[in-house]
One Martini backbone bead per residue (centre of mass of N, CA, C, O) as a GRO file, in nm:
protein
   96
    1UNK     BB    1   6.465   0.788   2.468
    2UNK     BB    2   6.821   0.737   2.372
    3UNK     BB    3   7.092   0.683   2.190
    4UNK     BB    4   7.390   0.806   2.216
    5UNK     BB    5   7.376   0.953   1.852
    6UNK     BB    6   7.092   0.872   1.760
    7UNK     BB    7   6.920   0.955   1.461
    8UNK     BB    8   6.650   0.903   1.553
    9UNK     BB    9   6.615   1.056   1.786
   10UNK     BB   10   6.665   1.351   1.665
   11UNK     BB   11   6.410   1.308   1.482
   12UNK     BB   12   6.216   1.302   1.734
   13UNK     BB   13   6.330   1.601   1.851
   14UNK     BB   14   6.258   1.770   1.607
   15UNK     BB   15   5.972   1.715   1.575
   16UNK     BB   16   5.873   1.843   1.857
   17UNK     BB   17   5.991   2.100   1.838
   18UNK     BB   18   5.833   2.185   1.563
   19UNK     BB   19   5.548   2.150   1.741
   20UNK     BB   20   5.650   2.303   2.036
   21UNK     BB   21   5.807   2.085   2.206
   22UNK     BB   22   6.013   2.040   2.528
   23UNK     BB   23   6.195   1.784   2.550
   24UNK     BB   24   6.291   1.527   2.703
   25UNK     BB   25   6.642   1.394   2.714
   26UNK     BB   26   6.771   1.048   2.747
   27UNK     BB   27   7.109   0.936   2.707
   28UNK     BB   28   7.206   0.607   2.634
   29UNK     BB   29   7.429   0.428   2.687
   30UNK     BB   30   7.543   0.099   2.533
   31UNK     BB   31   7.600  -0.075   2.800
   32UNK     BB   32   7.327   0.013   2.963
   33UNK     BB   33   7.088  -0.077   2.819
   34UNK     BB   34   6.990  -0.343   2.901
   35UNK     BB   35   6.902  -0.233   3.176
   36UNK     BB   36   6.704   0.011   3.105
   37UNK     BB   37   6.529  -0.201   2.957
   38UNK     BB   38   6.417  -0.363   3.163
   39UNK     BB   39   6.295  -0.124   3.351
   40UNK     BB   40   6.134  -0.016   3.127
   41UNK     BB   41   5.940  -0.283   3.118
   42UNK     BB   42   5.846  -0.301   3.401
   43UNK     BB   43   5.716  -0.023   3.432
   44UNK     BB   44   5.552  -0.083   3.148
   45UNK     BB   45   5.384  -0.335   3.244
   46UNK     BB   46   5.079  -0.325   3.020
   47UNK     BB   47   5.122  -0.126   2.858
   48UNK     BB   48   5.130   0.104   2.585
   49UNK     BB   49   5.192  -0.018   2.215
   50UNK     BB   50   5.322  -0.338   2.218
   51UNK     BB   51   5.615  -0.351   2.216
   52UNK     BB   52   5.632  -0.588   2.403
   53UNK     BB   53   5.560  -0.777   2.229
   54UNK     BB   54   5.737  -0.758   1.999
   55UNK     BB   55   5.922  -0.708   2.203
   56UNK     BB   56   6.185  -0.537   2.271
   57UNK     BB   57   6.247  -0.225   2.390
   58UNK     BB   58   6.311   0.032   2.164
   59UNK     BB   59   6.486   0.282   2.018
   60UNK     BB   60   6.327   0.489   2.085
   61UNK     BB   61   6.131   0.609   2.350
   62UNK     BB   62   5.813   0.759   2.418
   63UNK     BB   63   5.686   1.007   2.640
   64UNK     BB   64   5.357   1.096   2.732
   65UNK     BB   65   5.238   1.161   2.964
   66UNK     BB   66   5.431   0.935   3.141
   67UNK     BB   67   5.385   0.745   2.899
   68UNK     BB   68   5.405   0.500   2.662
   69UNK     BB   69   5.383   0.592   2.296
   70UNK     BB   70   5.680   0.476   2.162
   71UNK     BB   71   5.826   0.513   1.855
   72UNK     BB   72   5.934   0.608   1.557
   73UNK     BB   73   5.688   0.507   1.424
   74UNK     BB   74   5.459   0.611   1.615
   75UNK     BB   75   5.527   0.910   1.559
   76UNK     BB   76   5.507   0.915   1.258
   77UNK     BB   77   5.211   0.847   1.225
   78UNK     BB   78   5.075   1.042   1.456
   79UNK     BB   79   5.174   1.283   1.238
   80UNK     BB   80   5.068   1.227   0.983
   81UNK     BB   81   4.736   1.137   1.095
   82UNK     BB   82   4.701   1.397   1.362
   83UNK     BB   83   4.728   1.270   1.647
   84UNK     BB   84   4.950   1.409   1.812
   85UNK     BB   85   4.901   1.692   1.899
   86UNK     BB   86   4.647   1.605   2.054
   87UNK     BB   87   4.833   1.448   2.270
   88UNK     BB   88   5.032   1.686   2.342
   89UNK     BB   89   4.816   1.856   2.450
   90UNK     BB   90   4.661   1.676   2.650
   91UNK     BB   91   4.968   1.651   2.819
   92UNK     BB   92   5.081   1.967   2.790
   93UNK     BB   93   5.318   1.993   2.555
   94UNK     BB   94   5.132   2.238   2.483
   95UNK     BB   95   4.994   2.561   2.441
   96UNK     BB   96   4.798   2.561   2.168
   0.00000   0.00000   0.00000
């Protein structure tokens, strides 16, 4: 989920299709942002990787078998990492 043109979104979404993932990718005008993080905030309170602690909930936001799963940082760290992978396994989100 991410703001309609923004350049992390694509790059989260590139990322994603490259491991072989089909995401759901949710585009949020701008206008409409504060009220989408509101209810997003919402949602997932108390759970996801703290970026709720950190402040307000900024995108993209990644959710990985319907949980929220993290950020540009978070995406990019636990590819890195070699995380991704078997988590985006673990929730079906790969065939292989």
């Amino acid at each position: 989920m991410g703001r309609r043109g923004c350049c992390m979104s694509h790059v989260v979404k590139r990322l994603l299709q490259c491991l072989g993932a089909n995401p759901a990718i949710y585009e949020i005008e701008e206008e409409d942002e504060n009220e989408v993080v509101d209810e997003l905030e919402n949602i997932v309170a108390g759970g996801g990787d703290g970026q709720k602690e950190a402040g307000k909930l900024q995108f993209p936001a990644v959710f990985v078998g319907g949980e929220l799963f993290g950020g540009l940082d978070r995406i990019m760290s636990a590819h890195i990492t070699g995380e991704l992978t078997p988590v985006l396994k673990k929730a079906g989100a790969l065939w292989l």
